[in-house]
Amino acid sequence: MKQNTFYLLLGLIGLLEVGLFVISVLLRNPLIITVGFIMGVGLLYIARMTITDLKEDERSVMITQKAGFRTLEVFWVLFFAVSLGSAVIGFSTPLGIPPGKNLPPGFPRDEPHLGYFGILQMILLCCIAFLYIGFRVYYARKYGEWDSDEE
Amino acid sequence: MKNKIKVFRAMHDMTQEALAQQLKVTRQTILAIEKGKYDPSLELAFKIAGFFGVTIEEVFVYDEAKPS
């Protein structure tokens, strides 16, 4: 497989994942996107191994490694912050404990703000993608990825 | 790290692309090394020196004023 064919496949799988996500939300079935995403990534890994004109060497590997490391270095802080906030949302619910029989009328029994959890997760997903792209561009520039030839 | 790859390349009348192909790296890597933006691994440094038939010290010079 040529490298450009791989990028086309990457785009197609990306679009397919977005479609699976929408179907998952509409059908309220998280398994569709979870299994679909794992299968998509697996397919991309297999496809990547078949690239015949892969332009990769120690410098490009180092750029990828540095970008990945820096992304995780920043992302874990965001992940902890959002996860702690999400835990608070989770603990605001009845925790599955059956409510007492003599509760006053109007006592909040429904799970509050659970929709926020989904929004926070989406923000996290966008953050990890933008952080990685940002760091990738930064290190690619630093190590001369787009420098012009002096010859 | 300073280097004289460009000089050796000129002595052997080689383009960056040709040297990159010989060393199995990308042309951008040769360009980045020549410009001092990237310090190669010890293995690649030995390969470069070996390709030109010189010692590694003749190609690469450690620059204490500008550590990587």
CSV table of C-alpha atoms in Angstrom, one decimal:
chain,number,residue,atom,x,y,z
A,1,MET,CA,0.0,0.0,0.0
A,2,LYS,CA,1.2,3.5,-0.8
A,3,GLN,CA,1.5,6.1,1.9
A,4,ASN,CA,-1.1,8.4,0.2
A,5,THR,CA,-3.5,5.4,0.0
A,6,PHE,CA,-3.1,4.9,3.8
A,7,TYR,CA,-3.9,8.6,4.4
A,8,LEU,CA,-7.1,8.1,2.3
A,9,LEU,CA,-8.0,5.1,4.3
A,10,LEU,CA,-7.3,7.0,7.5
A,11,GLY,CA,-9.8,9.7,6.4
A,12,LEU,CA,-12.4,7.2,5.5
A,13,ILE,CA,-12.1,5.4,8.8
A,14,GLY,CA,-12.3,8.7,10.6
A,15,LEU,CA,-15.6,9.5,8.8
A,16,LEU,CA,-16.9,6.0,9.5
A,17,GLU,CA,-16.1,6.5,13.2
A,18,VAL,CA,-18.0,9.8,13.3
A,19,GLY,CA,-21.0,8.0,11.7
A,20,LEU,CA,-20.7,5.2,14.3
A,21,PHE,CA,-20.6,7.7,17.1
A,22,VAL,CA,-23.8,9.4,15.8
A,23,ILE,CA,-25.6,6.0,15.5
A,24,SER,CA,-24.3,5.1,19.0
A,25,VAL,CA,-25.8,8.3,20.4
A,26,LEU,CA,-29.1,7.9,18.5
A,27,LEU,CA,-29.5,4.2,19.6
A,28,ARG,CA,-28.1,4.9,23.1
A,29,ASN,CA,-25.7,2.0,22.7
A,30,PRO,CA,-22.1,2.7,23.7
A,31,LEU,CA,-20.9,-0.7,22.4
A,32,ILE,CA,-21.3,0.3,18.8
A,33,ILE,CA,-18.7,3.2,18.9
A,34,THR,CA,-16.5,1.4,21.5
A,35,VAL,CA,-16.1,-1.8,19.4
A,36,GLY,CA,-16.0,0.2,16.1
A,37,PHE,CA,-13.2,2.5,17.4
A,38,ILE,CA,-11.1,-0.4,18.5
A,39,MET,CA,-11.6,-2.2,15.2
A,40,GLY,CA,-10.8,1.0,13.3
A,41,VAL,CA,-7.6,1.6,15.1
A,42,GLY,CA,-6.6,-2.1,14.7
A,43,LEU,CA,-7.3,-1.9,11.0
A,44,LEU,CA,-5.2,1.2,10.7
A,45,TYR,CA,-2.3,-0.5,12.5
A,46,ILE,CA,-2.5,-3.4,10.1
A,47,ALA,CA,-2.7,-1.1,7.1
A,48,ARG,CA,0.3,0.9,8.3
A,49,MET,CA,2.4,-2.2,8.4
A,50,THR,CA,1.7,-2.8,4.7
A,51,ILE,CA,3.0,0.7,3.5
A,52,THR,CA,5.7,0.1,1.0
A,53,ASP,CA,7.0,3.7,0.7
A,54,LEU,CA,7.0,4.7,4.4
A,55,LYS,CA,9.2,7.8,4.8
A,56,GLU,CA,10.2,7.3,8.4
A,57,ASP,CA,13.6,7.4,10.1
A,58,GLU,CA,15.1,8.1,13.5
A,59,ARG,CA,14.3,11.8,13.4
A,60,SER,CA,10.6,11.4,12.5
A,61,VAL,CA,10.3,8.6,15.1
A,62,MET,CA,11.8,11.0,17.7
A,63,ILE,CA,9.4,13.8,16.7
A,64,THR,CA,6.4,11.4,17.2
A,65,GLN,CA,7.8,10.2,20.5
A,66,LYS,CA,8.4,13.7,21.8
A,67,ALA,CA,4.9,14.9,20.7
A,68,GLY,CA,3.3,11.8,22.3
A,69,PHE,CA,5.2,12.3,25.6
A,70,ARG,CA,4.4,16.0,25.9
A,71,THR,CA,0.7,15.4,25.0
A,72,LEU,CA,0.5,12.8,27.8
A,73,GLU,CA,2.4,15.2,30.2
A,74,VAL,CA,-0.3,17.9,29.7
A,75,PHE,CA,-3.2,15.6,29.2
A,76,TRP,CA,-3.0,13.7,32.5
A,77,VAL,CA,-3.7,17.0,34.3
A,78,LEU,CA,-6.8,17.6,32.2
A,79,PHE,CA,-7.8,14.0,32.6
A,80,PHE,CA,-7.5,14.1,36.4
A,81,ALA,CA,-9.4,17.5,36.6
A,82,VAL,CA,-12.3,16.3,34.4
A,83,SER,CA,-12.4,12.8,36.0
A,84,LEU,CA,-12.5,14.4,39.5
A,85,GLY,CA,-15.4,16.7,38.3
A,86,SER,CA,-17.1,13.7,36.7
A,87,ALA,CA,-16.7,11.8,40.0
A,88,VAL,CA,-18.5,14.6,41.8
A,89,ILE,CA,-21.3,14.4,39.2
A,90,GLY,CA,-21.5,10.7,39.8
A,91,PHE,CA,-21.5,11.0,43.6
A,92,SER,CA,-24.3,13.5,43.3
A,93,THR,CA,-26.6,10.7,42.2
A,94,PRO,CA,-28.3,8.2,44.6
A,95,LEU,CA,-25.4,5.7,44.0
A,96,GLY,CA,-27.8,2.9,43.4
A,97,ILE,CA,-28.9,2.9,47.1
A,98,PRO,CA,-32.6,2.4,47.3
A,99,PRO,CA,-34.2,5.7,48.6
A,100,GLY,CA,-36.0,5.7,51.9
A,101,LYS,CA,-39.7,5.3,52.0
A,102,ASN,CA,-40.4,8.4,54.1
A,103,LEU,CA,-38.7,11.0,51.9
A,104,PRO,CA,-40.4,14.3,51.6
A,105,PRO,CA,-42.2,15.0,48.3
A,106,GLY,CA,-40.0,16.7,45.8
A,107,PHE,CA,-36.8,15.2,47.2
A,108,PRO,CA,-34.3,15.0,44.2
A,109,ARG,CA,-34.1,11.4,43.1
A,110,ASP,CA,-33.1,11.8,39.5
A,111,GLU,CA,-29.4,12.0,38.5
A,112,PRO,CA,-28.5,15.6,38.2
A,113,HIS,CA,-26.3,17.0,35.3
A,114,LEU,CA,-25.3,13.6,33.9
A,115,GLY,CA,-25.4,15.3,30.5
A,116,TYR,CA,-22.4,17.4,31.5
A,117,PHE,CA,-20.4,14.2,31.8
A,118,GLY,CA,-20.8,13.6,28.1
A,119,ILE,CA,-19.8,17.2,27.2
A,120,LEU,CA,-16.7,17.0,29.5
A,121,GLN,CA,-15.7,13.8,27.8
A,122,MET,CA,-16.0,15.3,24.4
A,123,ILE,CA,-13.9,18.3,25.4
A,124,LEU,CA,-11.3,15.9,26.7
A,125,LEU,CA,-11.2,14.0,23.4
A,126,CYS,CA,-10.9,17.2,21.5
A,127,CYS,CA,-8.1,18.4,23.8
A,128,ILE,CA,-6.0,15.3,23.4
A,129,ALA,CA,-6.3,15.5,19.6
A,130,PHE,CA,-5.4,19.3,19.5
A,131,LEU,CA,-2.6,18.9,22.0
A,132,TYR,CA,-1.0,16.1,20.0
A,133,ILE,CA,-1.3,18.0,16.7
A,134,GLY,CA,0.1,21.1,18.3
A,135,PHE,CA,3.1,19.4,19.8
A,136,ARG,CA,3.6,17.4,16.6
A,137,VAL,CA,3.8,20.6,14.6
A,138,TYR,CA,6.0,22.3,17.2
A,139,TYR,CA,8.6,19.5,17.2
A,140,ALA,CA,8.4,19.0,13.4
A,141,ARG,CA,9.3,22.7,13.0
A,142,LYS,CA,12.0,22.5,15.6
A,143,TYR,CA,13.7,19.5,13.9
A,144,GLY,CA,13.5,21.0,10.4
A,145,GLU,CA,10.6,19.0,8.9
A,146,TRP,CA,9.6,21.9,6.6
A,147,ASP,CA,13.0,23.5,6.1
A,148,SER,CA,13.8,24.4,2.5
A,149,ASP,CA,16.8,22.9,0.7
A,150,GLU,CA,20.0,24.9,0.6
A,151,GLU,CA,21.4,23.1,-2.4
B,1,MET,CA,26.9,19.8,17.7
B,2,LYS,CA,28.7,21.2,14.7
B,3,ASN,CA,29.3,19.0,11.6
B,4,LYS,CA,31.0,19.1,8.2
B,5,ILE,CA,28.6,16.9,6.3
B,6,LYS,CA,28.0,19.6,3.8
B,7,VAL,CA,31.7,19.9,3.1
B,8,PHE,CA,32.2,16.1,2.8
B,9,ARG,CA,29.1,16.0,0.6
B,10,ALA,CA,30.5,18.6,-1.7
B,11,MET,CA,33.9,16.7,-1.8
B,12,HIS,CA,32.0,13.6,-2.9
B,13,ASP,CA,29.7,15.6,-5.2
B,14,MET,CA,26.6,14.3,-3.6
B,15,THR,CA,23.2,15.7,-3.2
B,16,GLN,CA,21.3,15.5,0.2
B,17,GLU,CA,18.8,13.1,-1.5
B,18,ALA,CA,21.6,10.8,-2.7
B,19,LEU,CA,23.3,10.7,0.7
B,20,ALA,CA,19.9,10.2,2.4
B,21,GLN,CA,19.2,7.2,0.2
B,22,GLN,CA,22.6,5.7,0.9
B,23,LEU,CA,22.1,6.1,4.7
B,24,LYS,CA,18.4,5.0,4.5
B,25,VAL,CA,17.1,8.2,6.1
B,26,THR,CA,15.0,11.0,4.7
B,27,ARG,CA,16.5,14.0,2.9
B,28,GLN,CA,14.9,16.2,5.6
B,29,THR,CA,17.0,14.4,8.2
B,30,ILE,CA,20.2,15.2,6.3
B,31,LEU,CA,19.1,18.8,6.0
B,32,ALA,CA,18.3,19.1,9.7
B,33,ILE,CA,21.7,17.6,10.7
B,34,GLU,CA,23.5,19.9,8.3
B,35,LYS,CA,21.7,22.9,9.8
B,36,GLY,CA,22.4,21.8,13.3
B,37,LYS,CA,18.7,21.4,14.1
B,38,TYR,CA,19.0,17.7,14.8
B,39,ASP,CA,21.8,15.7,16.4
B,40,PRO,CA,21.9,12.2,14.9
B,41,SER,CA,22.1,9.0,16.9
B,42,LEU,CA,25.5,7.5,17.5
B,43,GLU,CA,24.6,4.8,15.0
B,44,LEU,CA,23.7,7.3,12.2
B,45,ALA,CA,26.8,9.4,13.0
B,46,PHE,CA,29.0,6.4,12.6
B,47,LYS,CA,27.2,5.5,9.4
B,48,ILE,CA,27.8,9.0,8.0
B,49,ALA,CA,31.5,9.0,9.0
B,50,GLY,CA,31.9,5.5,7.6
B,51,PHE,CA,30.3,6.4,4.3
B,52,PHE,CA,32.7,9.2,3.8
B,53,GLY,CA,35.6,7.0,5.0
B,54,VAL,CA,36.7,9.2,7.9
B,55,THR,CA,36.5,9.1,11.6
B,56,ILE,CA,33.5,10.4,13.5
B,57,GLU,CA,35.5,13.2,15.0
B,58,GLU,CA,36.3,14.5,11.5
B,59,VAL,CA,32.7,14.9,10.7
B,60,PHE,CA,31.2,15.9,14.1
B,61,VAL,CA,32.6,18.4,16.6
B,62,TYR,CA,31.0,18.9,20.0
B,63,ASP,CA,30.1,22.5,20.5
B,64,GLU,CA,30.1,23.3,24.3
B,65,ALA,CA,28.7,26.7,23.7
B,66,LYS,CA,25.6,25.2,22.1
B,67,PRO,CA,24.6,21.9,23.8
B,68,SER,CA,21.7,20.1,22.2
